[in-house]
Coordinates of C-alpha atoms and ligand atoms in Angstrom, one line a residue:
M1 CA 109.8 -182.9 -130.0
T2 CA 106.9 -183.2 -132.4
L3 CA 103.6 -181.3 -132.1
L4 CA 100.7 -183.8 -132.6
V5 CA 97.7 -181.8 -133.9
V6 CA 94.5 -183.7 -133.5
S7 CA 91.2 -182.8 -135.1
N8 CA 88.2 -184.7 -136.4
R9 CA 89.2 -184.0 -140.0
L10 CA 92.7 -184.2 -141.6
P11 CA 93.7 -181.1 -143.6
F12 CA 92.7 -183.3 -146.6
T13 CA 89.7 -185.6 -147.3
V14 CA 90.3 -188.8 -149.2
S15 CA 87.8 -190.4 -151.6
S16 CA 88.0 -193.5 -153.7
R17 CA 87.7 -193.4 -157.5
D18 CA 88.3 -196.5 -159.5
H19 CA 89.9 -198.2 -156.7
K20 CA 92.4 -195.5 -156.1
L21 CA 92.7 -193.1 -153.2
V22 CA 92.3 -189.4 -154.2
F23 CA 93.2 -186.6 -151.9
H24 CA 91.3 -183.2 -151.9
A25 CA 92.1 -180.3 -149.5
S26 CA 89.6 -179.8 -146.7
P27 CA 87.8 -176.5 -147.1
G28 CA 87.9 -173.8 -144.4
G29 CA 89.9 -171.2 -142.8
L30 CA 90.6 -173.3 -139.7
V31 CA 92.8 -175.7 -141.8
S32 CA 94.6 -173.0 -143.9
G33 CA 95.1 -171.0 -140.7
L34 CA 96.5 -173.9 -138.6
T35 CA 98.7 -175.2 -141.4
A36 CA 100.2 -171.6 -141.8
Y37 CA 101.2 -171.7 -138.1
L38 CA 102.5 -175.3 -138.3
E39 CA 104.5 -174.5 -141.2
W40 CA 105.9 -171.3 -139.6
A41 CA 106.7 -173.4 -136.4
R42 CA 108.9 -175.8 -138.6
Q43 CA 111.1 -172.8 -139.8
D44 CA 111.3 -171.2 -136.4
P45 CA 114.6 -171.8 -134.5
S46 CA 112.7 -174.2 -132.2
R47 CA 112.2 -176.4 -135.5
T48 CA 109.0 -178.0 -134.0
D49 CA 107.9 -180.7 -136.4
Y50 CA 104.3 -181.6 -136.6
L51 CA 102.0 -184.6 -137.3
W52 CA 98.4 -184.0 -137.9
V53 CA 96.1 -186.9 -136.7
G54 CA 92.6 -187.2 -137.8
W55 CA 89.9 -189.0 -139.8
P56 CA 90.6 -189.3 -143.5
G57 CA 86.9 -188.7 -144.4
I58 CA 86.1 -192.2 -145.6
E59 CA 86.1 -195.9 -144.5
V60 CA 89.4 -197.4 -145.7
E61 CA 89.4 -201.2 -146.2
E62 CA 92.0 -203.2 -144.4
G63 CA 94.0 -203.8 -147.6
F64 CA 94.4 -200.1 -148.3
R65 CA 95.3 -198.9 -145.0
E66 CA 99.0 -199.3 -145.1
L67 CA 99.1 -197.5 -148.5
L68 CA 97.1 -194.5 -147.2
S69 CA 99.2 -194.3 -144.0
T70 CA 102.4 -194.1 -146.1
K71 CA 100.8 -191.5 -148.5
A72 CA 99.5 -189.4 -145.5
A73 CA 102.8 -189.5 -143.6
K74 CA 104.4 -187.8 -146.7
Q75 CA 101.9 -185.0 -145.9
K76 CA 102.7 -185.0 -142.1
A77 CA 99.4 -186.8 -141.4
C78 CA 98.4 -189.9 -139.5
P79 CA 94.9 -191.2 -140.3
V80 CA 92.6 -192.5 -137.7
F81 CA 90.6 -195.5 -139.3
L82 CA 86.9 -195.7 -138.5
D83 CA 84.2 -197.6 -140.2
A84 CA 81.5 -195.6 -142.0
A85 CA 78.7 -196.5 -139.6
T86 CA 80.6 -195.6 -136.5
M87 CA 81.6 -192.3 -138.1
K88 CA 78.1 -191.5 -139.2
K89 CA 76.7 -192.0 -135.7
F90 CA 79.6 -190.0 -134.2
Y91 CA 79.6 -187.1 -136.7
Q92 CA 75.8 -186.8 -137.5
G93 CA 74.9 -188.0 -134.1
F94 CA 76.4 -186.6 -130.8
C95 CA 78.7 -184.0 -132.7
N96 CA 76.1 -182.5 -135.0
S97 CA 72.8 -183.4 -133.5
T98 CA 73.6 -182.7 -129.9
I99 CA 76.7 -180.5 -129.3
W100 CA 76.6 -178.4 -132.4
P101 CA 72.9 -177.1 -131.8
L102 CA 73.4 -176.8 -128.1
F103 CA 76.7 -174.9 -128.2
H104 CA 75.2 -172.5 -131.0
Y105 CA 72.1 -171.8 -128.8
F106 CA 69.6 -174.1 -130.7
P107 CA 68.5 -176.2 -127.8
T108 CA 65.3 -177.2 -129.5
Y109 CA 67.4 -178.9 -132.3
A110 CA 69.5 -180.8 -129.8
K111 CA 68.8 -184.7 -129.5
F112 CA 69.9 -186.5 -126.4
R113 CA 70.3 -190.2 -127.5
E114 CA 72.2 -192.7 -125.3
E115 CA 73.4 -194.5 -128.5
D116 CA 75.0 -191.3 -129.9
W117 CA 76.8 -190.7 -126.7
A118 CA 78.1 -194.3 -126.7
Q119 CA 79.6 -193.6 -130.2
Y120 CA 81.1 -190.3 -129.0
V121 CA 83.0 -192.1 -126.4
K122 CA 84.0 -194.9 -128.6
V123 CA 85.3 -192.6 -131.3
N124 CA 87.3 -190.5 -128.7
E125 CA 88.9 -193.7 -127.4
S126 CA 89.9 -194.7 -131.0
F127 CA 91.6 -191.3 -131.3
R128 CA 93.4 -191.9 -128.1
D129 CA 94.5 -195.4 -129.4
S130 CA 95.8 -194.2 -132.6
I131 CA 97.7 -191.3 -130.9
L132 CA 99.3 -193.8 -128.4
K133 CA 100.7 -195.6 -131.4
V134 CA 102.5 -192.7 -132.9
Y135 CA 103.3 -190.8 -129.8
Q136 CA 107.0 -190.3 -128.7
P137 CA 108.2 -189.2 -125.3
N138 CA 108.3 -185.4 -125.2
D139 CA 105.8 -184.9 -127.9
T140 CA 103.1 -182.2 -127.3
I141 CA 99.5 -182.9 -128.2
W142 CA 97.1 -180.1 -129.4
V143 CA 93.5 -181.3 -129.5
H144 CA 91.0 -179.3 -131.5
D145 CA 87.3 -178.8 -131.3
Y146 CA 84.0 -180.2 -130.1
H147 CA 84.3 -183.6 -131.6
L148 CA 87.1 -184.6 -129.3
M149 CA 86.2 -183.1 -125.8
L150 CA 86.8 -186.4 -124.0
L151 CA 90.3 -187.0 -125.5
P152 CA 92.4 -184.8 -123.2
K153 CA 91.5 -187.0 -120.1
L154 CA 91.7 -190.2 -121.9
L155 CA 95.2 -189.4 -122.9
R156 CA 96.1 -188.1 -119.4
E157 CA 95.0 -191.3 -117.9
K158 CA 97.6 -193.2 -120.0
L159 CA 100.4 -190.6 -119.9
P160 CA 100.2 -188.5 -116.7
D161 CA 103.0 -186.0 -117.6
L162 CA 101.9 -185.5 -121.3
S163 CA 101.7 -181.9 -122.4
I164 CA 98.2 -181.3 -123.7
G165 CA 96.6 -178.2 -125.1
F166 CA 92.8 -178.1 -126.0
F167 CA 91.2 -175.4 -128.3
L168 CA 87.4 -175.1 -128.9
H169 CA 86.5 -173.5 -132.3
T170 CA 82.8 -173.2 -131.5
P171 CA 81.2 -171.0 -128.8
F172 CA 81.1 -172.4 -125.2
P173 CA 77.6 -171.8 -124.1
S174 CA 76.2 -170.4 -120.9
Y175 CA 75.7 -172.6 -117.8
D176 CA 71.9 -172.6 -118.3
I177 CA 72.4 -174.1 -121.8
F178 CA 75.2 -176.5 -120.9
R179 CA 73.3 -177.9 -118.0
T180 CA 70.6 -179.2 -120.1
L181 CA 73.0 -182.1 -121.1
P182 CA 72.3 -185.3 -119.2
T183 CA 74.2 -185.2 -115.8
T184 CA 76.8 -187.8 -116.5
W185 CA 77.4 -186.5 -120.0
R186 CA 78.0 -182.9 -118.8
R187 CA 80.3 -184.1 -116.0
E188 CA 82.3 -186.2 -118.4
I189 CA 82.7 -183.5 -121.1
L190 CA 84.0 -181.0 -118.5
E191 CA 86.3 -183.6 -116.9
G192 CA 87.4 -184.6 -120.4
I193 CA 88.5 -181.1 -121.4
L194 CA 90.1 -180.6 -118.0
G195 CA 92.5 -183.4 -118.8
A196 CA 94.3 -180.6 -120.8
D197 CA 97.1 -178.4 -119.3
L198 CA 95.9 -175.3 -121.3
I199 CA 92.3 -174.8 -122.7
G200 CA 91.7 -172.1 -125.1
F201 CA 88.5 -170.3 -126.3
H202 CA 87.9 -167.6 -128.9
T203 CA 86.4 -165.0 -126.7
I204 CA 86.3 -163.8 -123.0
D205 CA 82.6 -164.7 -122.8
Y206 CA 83.2 -168.4 -123.8
T207 CA 86.1 -168.7 -121.3
Q208 CA 83.8 -167.1 -118.6
H209 CA 81.1 -169.6 -119.5
F210 CA 83.4 -172.7 -119.2
L211 CA 84.7 -171.3 -115.8
R212 CA 81.3 -171.1 -114.5
C213 CA 80.3 -174.4 -115.7
I214 CA 83.3 -176.1 -114.1
L215 CA 82.4 -174.2 -110.7
R216 CA 78.8 -175.1 -110.8
I217 CA 79.0 -178.7 -112.1
L218 CA 82.4 -179.9 -110.6
G219 CA 83.0 -177.3 -107.8
Y220 CA 86.3 -176.0 -109.2
E221 CA 87.1 -172.5 -108.3
H222 CA 89.7 -170.5 -110.5
N223 CA 92.3 -167.8 -109.9
F224 CA 92.7 -165.7 -112.9
G225 CA 91.9 -168.7 -115.1
Q226 CA 94.1 -171.2 -113.1
V227 CA 92.4 -174.3 -111.7
L228 CA 93.9 -176.9 -109.5
V229 CA 92.4 -180.1 -110.9
G230 CA 92.2 -183.1 -108.6
G231 CA 94.2 -181.3 -106.1
E232 CA 97.4 -182.0 -107.8
R233 CA 97.6 -180.4 -111.3
T234 CA 97.4 -176.6 -112.0
I235 CA 96.0 -175.9 -115.3
K236 CA 95.1 -172.7 -117.2
I237 CA 92.0 -171.5 -119.0
D238 CA 92.5 -168.6 -121.3
T239 CA 91.2 -166.7 -124.5
F240 CA 92.9 -166.8 -127.8
P241 CA 91.0 -165.2 -130.7
M242 CA 92.1 -167.1 -133.7
G243 CA 93.5 -164.9 -136.4
V244 CA 94.0 -165.3 -140.2
D245 CA 97.4 -165.5 -142.3
Y246 CA 97.1 -161.8 -142.8
C247 CA 100.2 -161.2 -144.9
E248 CA 99.6 -164.3 -147.1
I249 CA 96.0 -163.1 -147.8
R250 CA 97.1 -159.6 -148.5
D251 CA 99.8 -160.6 -150.8
A252 CA 97.6 -163.1 -152.7
S253 CA 95.0 -160.6 -153.1
K254 CA 97.5 -158.2 -154.8
S255 CA 98.7 -160.7 -157.2
D256 CA 98.0 -160.3 -161.0
D257 CA 95.9 -163.6 -161.1
I258 CA 93.6 -162.6 -158.4
Q259 CA 93.1 -159.1 -159.6
E260 CA 92.6 -160.2 -163.3
E261 CA 90.1 -162.8 -162.2
G262 CA 88.2 -160.0 -160.1
R263 CA 88.1 -157.7 -163.0
G264 CA 86.4 -160.4 -165.1
L265 CA 84.0 -161.3 -162.5
R266 CA 82.9 -157.8 -162.0
E267 CA 82.5 -157.1 -165.6
R268 CA 80.3 -160.3 -165.8
L269 CA 78.3 -159.1 -162.9
G270 CA 77.4 -155.9 -165.0
N271 CA 79.8 -153.6 -163.2
R272 CA 77.1 -153.3 -160.4
K273 CA 77.8 -152.8 -156.6
I274 CA 78.5 -156.2 -155.2
I275 CA 77.2 -157.6 -151.9
L276 CA 79.0 -160.9 -150.9
S277 CA 77.4 -163.7 -148.8
Q278 CA 79.8 -166.6 -148.3
D279 CA 79.1 -169.5 -145.9
R280 CA 78.9 -173.1 -145.3
L281 CA 75.3 -174.3 -145.4
D282 CA 74.4 -174.2 -141.8
Y283 CA 71.4 -173.1 -139.7
T284 CA 73.7 -171.1 -137.5
K285 CA 74.8 -168.7 -140.3
G286 CA 71.6 -166.8 -140.6
I287 CA 71.3 -167.2 -144.4
K288 CA 67.6 -167.0 -144.5
H289 CA 67.3 -163.9 -142.3
R290 CA 70.1 -162.3 -144.7
L291 CA 67.9 -163.1 -147.8
E292 CA 64.9 -161.6 -146.1
A293 CA 66.7 -158.5 -145.3
Y294 CA 68.0 -158.3 -148.9
S295 CA 64.4 -158.6 -150.3
I296 CA 63.0 -155.9 -148.0
F297 CA 66.1 -153.6 -148.8
L298 CA 65.2 -153.9 -152.6
E299 CA 61.6 -153.2 -151.8
R300 CA 62.2 -150.2 -149.5
H301 CA 65.0 -148.7 -151.7
P302 CA 63.9 -149.2 -155.3
Q303 CA 66.6 -146.8 -156.5
W304 CA 69.0 -149.6 -155.8
Q305 CA 67.3 -152.1 -158.1
R306 CA 69.4 -153.0 -161.1
K307 CA 72.4 -151.2 -159.5
V308 CA 73.3 -153.9 -157.0
V309 CA 73.9 -157.8 -157.0
L310 CA 73.9 -160.2 -154.2
V311 CA 76.6 -163.0 -154.7
L312 CA 75.3 -165.8 -152.6
S313 CA 77.9 -168.6 -152.2
V314 CA 76.8 -171.6 -150.1
V315 CA 79.2 -174.5 -149.6
P316 CA 77.5 -177.8 -149.2
S317 CA 77.9 -179.3 -145.7
R318 CA 76.8 -182.1 -143.6
L319 CA 74.8 -183.7 -146.3
G320 CA 72.1 -186.0 -145.3
A321 CA 71.4 -184.2 -142.0
E322 CA 67.7 -183.4 -141.5
Q323 CA 67.9 -179.6 -140.7
Y324 CA 70.5 -179.0 -143.4
E325 CA 68.4 -180.6 -146.2
Q326 CA 65.4 -178.6 -145.2
M327 CA 67.3 -175.4 -145.0
K328 CA 68.7 -175.9 -148.4
E329 CA 65.2 -176.3 -149.8
E330 CA 64.1 -173.0 -148.0
I331 CA 67.1 -171.1 -149.4
D332 CA 66.4 -172.4 -152.9
K333 CA 62.9 -171.2 -152.6
L334 CA 63.6 -167.8 -151.2
V335 CA 66.4 -167.1 -153.9
G336 CA 63.8 -168.2 -156.6
S337 CA 61.1 -165.9 -155.1
I338 CA 63.3 -162.8 -154.8
N339 CA 64.8 -163.3 -158.2
G340 CA 61.3 -163.9 -159.5
K341 CA 59.9 -160.8 -157.8
F342 CA 62.6 -158.2 -158.6
G343 CA 64.7 -159.6 -161.6
T344 CA 64.5 -158.2 -165.2
I345 CA 65.7 -159.6 -168.4
D346 CA 69.2 -158.0 -167.9
W347 CA 69.5 -158.3 -164.1
T348 CA 69.3 -161.1 -161.6
P349 CA 69.3 -159.6 -158.0
I350 CA 70.8 -162.8 -156.5
V351 CA 73.7 -164.8 -158.3
Y352 CA 73.5 -168.1 -156.4
R353 CA 75.9 -171.0 -156.3
Y354 CA 75.8 -174.0 -154.1
R355 CA 79.1 -175.9 -154.3
F356 CA 82.6 -175.7 -153.0
L357 CA 84.5 -172.5 -153.8
P358 CA 88.2 -172.8 -154.5
Y359 CA 90.4 -170.5 -152.5
N360 CA 91.5 -168.4 -155.5
Q361 CA 87.9 -167.7 -156.5
L362 CA 87.0 -166.9 -153.0
L363 CA 89.8 -164.3 -152.8
S364 CA 88.8 -162.7 -156.1
L365 CA 85.2 -162.4 -154.8
F366 CA 86.5 -160.8 -151.7
T367 CA 88.4 -158.3 -153.5
I368 CA 85.7 -157.2 -155.8
S369 CA 83.0 -157.1 -153.2
D370 CA 81.8 -153.6 -152.0
V371 CA 79.9 -155.1 -149.1
A372 CA 80.3 -158.4 -147.2
L373 CA 77.2 -159.6 -145.4
V374 CA 78.5 -161.8 -142.4
T375 CA 75.4 -162.2 -140.3
P376 CA 75.3 -165.5 -138.3
L377 CA 72.9 -166.1 -135.7
R378 CA 75.7 -167.6 -133.7
D379 CA 79.4 -168.3 -134.6
G380 CA 82.4 -169.2 -132.6
M381 CA 84.7 -166.9 -134.5
N382 CA 83.9 -166.5 -138.2
L383 CA 87.1 -166.4 -140.1
V384 CA 85.4 -165.2 -143.5
A385 CA 84.9 -161.8 -141.8
K386 CA 88.6 -161.6 -141.0
E387 CA 89.6 -162.9 -144.5
Y388 CA 87.3 -160.3 -146.2
V389 CA 89.1 -157.4 -144.3
A390 CA 92.4 -158.7 -144.9
S391 CA 92.0 -159.0 -148.7
K392 CA 91.1 -155.4 -149.1
T393 CA 94.4 -154.0 -150.2
D394 CA 93.0 -150.7 -151.4
Q395 CA 91.0 -150.7 -147.9
K396 CA 87.7 -150.1 -149.8
G397 CA 84.7 -152.2 -148.9
V398 CA 82.3 -152.5 -146.0
L399 CA 81.9 -155.5 -143.5
I400 CA 78.5 -155.9 -142.1
L401 CA 79.0 -158.2 -139.1
S402 CA 76.8 -159.9 -136.7
E403 CA 77.3 -159.2 -132.9
M404 CA 76.8 -163.0 -132.3
T405 CA 80.1 -163.9 -133.9
G406 CA 83.4 -164.1 -132.0
A407 CA 85.0 -161.8 -134.6
S408 CA 82.9 -158.8 -133.8
R409 CA 84.9 -158.5 -130.4
E410 CA 87.8 -157.6 -132.6
L411 CA 86.3 -156.0 -135.6
G412 CA 84.4 -153.1 -134.0
E413 CA 84.8 -150.8 -137.0
A414 CA 82.4 -153.0 -139.0
L415 CA 78.8 -152.3 -139.2
I416 CA 77.8 -154.3 -136.2
I417 CA 74.1 -155.8 -136.4
N418 CA 71.9 -157.9 -134.6
P419 CA 71.0 -160.7 -137.1
N420 CA 67.5 -161.2 -135.7
D421 CA 66.7 -157.5 -136.3
I422 CA 66.0 -157.6 -140.0
S423 CA 65.3 -153.8 -140.2
E424 CA 68.8 -153.3 -138.7
I425 CA 70.4 -155.4 -141.5
V426 CA 68.3 -153.4 -144.1
E427 CA 69.6 -150.1 -142.8
A428 CA 73.2 -151.4 -142.6
I429 CA 73.1 -152.5 -146.4
E430 CA 71.9 -149.0 -147.2
T431 CA 74.6 -147.4 -145.1
A432 CA 77.3 -149.7 -146.5
L433 CA 76.4 -149.0 -150.1
E434 CA 76.4 -145.2 -149.4
M435 CA 79.4 -145.0 -147.1
P436 CA 82.0 -142.5 -148.3
E437 CA 85.3 -144.0 -149.5
D438 CA 87.4 -142.1 -146.8
E439 CA 85.3 -143.7 -144.0
Q440 CA 85.6 -147.1 -145.6
V441 CA 89.4 -146.7 -145.5
R442 CA 89.5 -145.3 -142.0
R443 CA 87.5 -148.3 -140.8
N444 CA 89.4 -151.0 -142.6
Q445 CA 92.8 -149.5 -141.7
A446 CA 92.0 -149.8 -138.0
M447 CA 90.7 -153.4 -138.4
Q448 CA 93.7 -154.4 -140.7
T449 CA 96.2 -153.2 -138.1
R450 CA 94.7 -155.4 -135.4
L451 CA 94.4 -158.4 -137.7
E452 CA 98.1 -158.1 -138.7
R453 CA 99.2 -157.7 -135.1
Y454 CA 97.5 -160.7 -133.9
D455 CA 97.6 -163.1 -136.9
V456 CA 97.2 -166.8 -137.0
I457 CA 101.0 -167.3 -136.4
K458 CA 100.7 -165.0 -133.3
W459 CA 97.7 -166.9 -132.2
G460 CA 99.6 -170.3 -132.4
Q461 CA 102.8 -168.9 -130.7
D462 CA 100.7 -167.4 -127.9
F463 CA 98.9 -170.8 -127.3
M464 CA 101.9 -172.8 -127.5
G465 CA 104.0 -170.3 -125.3
K466 CA 101.3 -170.4 -122.5
L467 CA 101.2 -174.2 -122.7
H468 CA 105.0 -174.3 -122.1
S469 CA 104.8 -171.9 -119.2
I470 CA 101.9 -173.7 -117.4
K471 CA 104.0 -177.1 -117.8
Q472 CA 106.9 -175.2 -116.3
Q473 CA 104.7 -174.0 -113.4
Q474 CA 103.4 -177.5 -112.8
E475 CA 107.0 -178.8 -112.6
K476 CA 107.9 -176.2 -110.1
F477 CA 104.9 -176.7 -108.0
S478 CA 105.1 -180.5 -108.0
A479 CA 108.6 -180.2 -106.6
K480 CA 107.2 -178.4 -103.5
L481 CA 104.4 -180.8 -102.6
L482 CA 105.4 -183.0 -99.8
D483 CA 102.7 -185.6 -99.1
A484 CA 101.8 -186.9 -95.6
A485 CA 103.3 -190.3 -96.2
T486 CA 106.7 -189.0 -97.2
R487 CA 106.7 -186.6 -94.3
G488 CA 106.1 -189.4 -91.9
K489 CA 108.7 -191.5 -93.4
M490 CA 111.3 -188.7 -93.1
I491 CA 110.5 -188.1 -89.5
R492 CA 110.8 -191.9 -88.8
D493 CA 114.2 -192.0 -90.6
Y494 CA 115.5 -189.1 -88.7
D495 CA 114.5 -190.6 -85.4
N496 CA 116.1 -194.0 -86.2
S497 CA 119.4 -192.7 -87.7
Q498 CA 122.5 -192.4 -85.5
N499 CA 124.6 -190.4 -87.9
R500 CA 122.8 -187.8 -89.9
I501 CA 123.9 -185.1 -92.3
L502 CA 121.5 -182.3 -93.1
F503 CA 122.1 -180.1 -96.1
L504 CA 120.1 -177.0 -95.7
D505 CA 119.5 -174.5 -98.4
Y506 CA 119.2 -171.0 -97.2
D507 CA 117.1 -168.5 -99.4
G508 CA 113.5 -169.7 -100.0
T509 CA 114.0 -172.5 -97.4
L510 CA 115.6 -171.3 -94.0
S511 CA 114.7 -167.7 -94.9
P512 CA 111.9 -166.5 -97.1
F513 CA 112.8 -165.1 -100.6
K514 CA 112.8 -161.2 -100.3
A515 CA 112.6 -158.6 -103.0
R516 CA 115.8 -157.2 -101.6
P517 CA 118.1 -160.2 -100.9
E518 CA 120.3 -158.2 -98.4
T519 CA 117.3 -158.0 -96.1
A520 CA 117.0 -161.9 -95.6
V521 CA 119.1 -161.9 -92.6
P522 CA 118.6 -165.1 -90.4
E523 CA 116.2 -164.5 -87.6
K524 CA 116.9 -165.3 -83.9
T525 CA 114.5 -168.1 -83.9
L526 CA 116.1 -169.8 -87.0
L527 CA 119.5 -169.4 -85.3
A528 CA 118.3 -171.1 -82.1
V529 CA 116.8 -174.0 -84.0
L530 CA 120.1 -174.4 -86.0
N531 CA 122.1 -174.3 -82.7
A532 CA 119.7 -177.0 -81.0
L533 CA 120.1 -179.3 -84.0
S534 CA 123.9 -178.9 -84.2
E535 CA 124.4 -179.7 -80.5
D536 CA 122.9 -183.1 -81.1
P537 CA 126.1 -185.4 -81.7
R538 CA 124.3 -187.5 -84.2
N539 CA 123.8 -184.5 -86.4
N540 CA 126.1 -182.8 -89.0
L541 CA 124.7 -179.7 -90.4
V542 CA 125.7 -178.1 -93.8
I543 CA 124.3 -174.8 -95.0
I544 CA 124.3 -174.6 -98.8
S545 CA 123.8 -171.0 -100.3
G546 CA 124.7 -169.0 -103.5
R547 CA 125.8 -166.2 -101.1
N548 CA 129.5 -165.5 -100.5
R549 CA 131.8 -166.9 -97.9
S550 CA 132.3 -163.9 -95.7
L551 CA 128.6 -163.1 -95.4
L552 CA 127.7 -166.7 -94.6
Q553 CA 130.7 -166.7 -92.1
D554 CA 129.3 -163.7 -90.5
W555 CA 125.8 -165.2 -90.2
F556 CA 126.7 -168.7 -89.2
G557 CA 130.2 -168.7 -88.1
A558 CA 129.5 -169.0 -84.5
L559 CA 127.6 -172.1 -84.9
N560 CA 128.8 -175.8 -85.1
L561 CA 128.1 -176.4 -88.8
G562 CA 129.6 -176.6 -92.3
I563 CA 129.1 -173.9 -95.0
V564 CA 129.1 -174.4 -98.7
A565 CA 129.4 -170.9 -100.1
E566 CA 128.7 -169.7 -103.7
T567 CA 126.9 -173.2 -104.1
G568 CA 130.4 -174.8 -104.1
F569 CA 131.6 -172.9 -107.1
R570 CA 135.5 -172.5 -107.0
R571 CA 137.3 -170.0 -108.9
Ligands
F6P1 O1 83.7 -174.1 -136.3 C1 83.9 -175.4 -136.0 C2 84.1 -176.3 -137.1 O2 84.5 -177.7 -136.7 C3 85.2 -175.9 -138.1 O3 86.4 -176.4 -137.8 C4 84.6 -176.4 -139.4 O4 85.2 -175.7 -140.5 C5 83.3 -176.4 -139.3 O5 82.9 -176.4 -137.8 C6 82.4 -177.5 -140.1 O6 83.0 -178.7 -139.8 P1 82.6 -180.0 -140.6 O7 82.7 -179.7 -142.0 O8 83.5 -181.0 -140.1 O9 81.2 -180.4 -140.2

């Protein structure tokens, strides 16, 4: 079987230069983490191969499509072709102007436009059509993230027995936020996700929110996360906190290249204490609050001026979107004013860069930073926090982490702050800079043990393992269901037949399963029913059981019926 991983973006983005297609790696911990799991699964004894289905990041002209598909196939990818206008309305519209702000608790930013919803439906359908073209029987589908919440149901309608997993990488909001979506949209989103067999979230809170929404909006109750959808399909909703490729990050951080690059950087930063802030440009990340806190910190603690530097790395994102452009301007201004206010000829309080940061540079920055300020206002997980801790091979360094991130549920030894409480961030910066080394080591050790135990490979294994078991459970369950029509037909056939043979299983059928099988002795009523059936000359009864011949003889020898002992096995 092949695992079809489906996400909005492919692990690479394509651009066109001089009429040639150029591939760039897509940034982010999600892509590198998922790729690590997928590559591991290929080496595993199950030899699960994969194919990544997603948008290549550009409108590809008809004439180039075959070429791109061939090139992509070599990288185990299958592009979904969408025109630029549709993609813009889908990505900047419903994805990033409705779902993104709503799911991150910025309801005032959320737009509810019919034409955006229409594009969202259309793009989800295009993804379905692309998948149906490459799907082979027995393939498993793993759909990722908020862009594709309708896809599981769209696929289920075409392939009812398909094995589908869905994982949401953002928070899932509380019922009161989710219900603000227009009535039909919110129903269709929930029904769309429920098309999957296994639905995963980063934290228990998000899982609980989803369960509450399906109860209040669709009337579905759950039993330990299991839900009977449409009265016929049992599915599972569960929590899977995504991890990082812990060993790879640790080993890479130890490498001579990274260490040497780090030493150079530290020197260029004046051998000062380094505070790192690393994010994609997004209003959810709390970058402005962080800058405000840093400014107050310098003011309240002048002894730290000239001894500390904030490396502010912001990765451009969602270019052209209104809130993002505005935020960029505000950050530029804040950085300028802080540097203007506190800076000296030989000290710049904030070293600011606004561009994509290659993985190696990011790692060397992690390794040399004394403090990481990870203070989003809301974040599904935040893999940067986990990557920072994993990179600390000498276990020195302090993580300041927002309680609004999914990661804070696992990284309790970090300095946990409320990102809206600026004074708390200011105090945490001071505590972090003054924290004794043995305490830093103690905290990082505990977090590293946890990150190593549930790394991204375990996360993927856990998810796929649970998907497999829920499928098995469905099969077992469906074999037991007897609908009214079949039951009626069986009774009619029985009545009309003049020569019947009835094969009767014993344990679990004529007698309930017992913890101690020797106690599952046939009851008097059962013997009476069998006797009555066997007295009808039109009936031939046969008991089939895994039990041995002498026991079955003792139990049923007095009746007029045949016995197949040991399930017919002959030595
Ligand atoms: O956190 C959810 C997520 O979709 C991540 O997968 C991704 O890194 C981030 O949001 C930004 O996504 P994009 O660059 O596609 O807007």
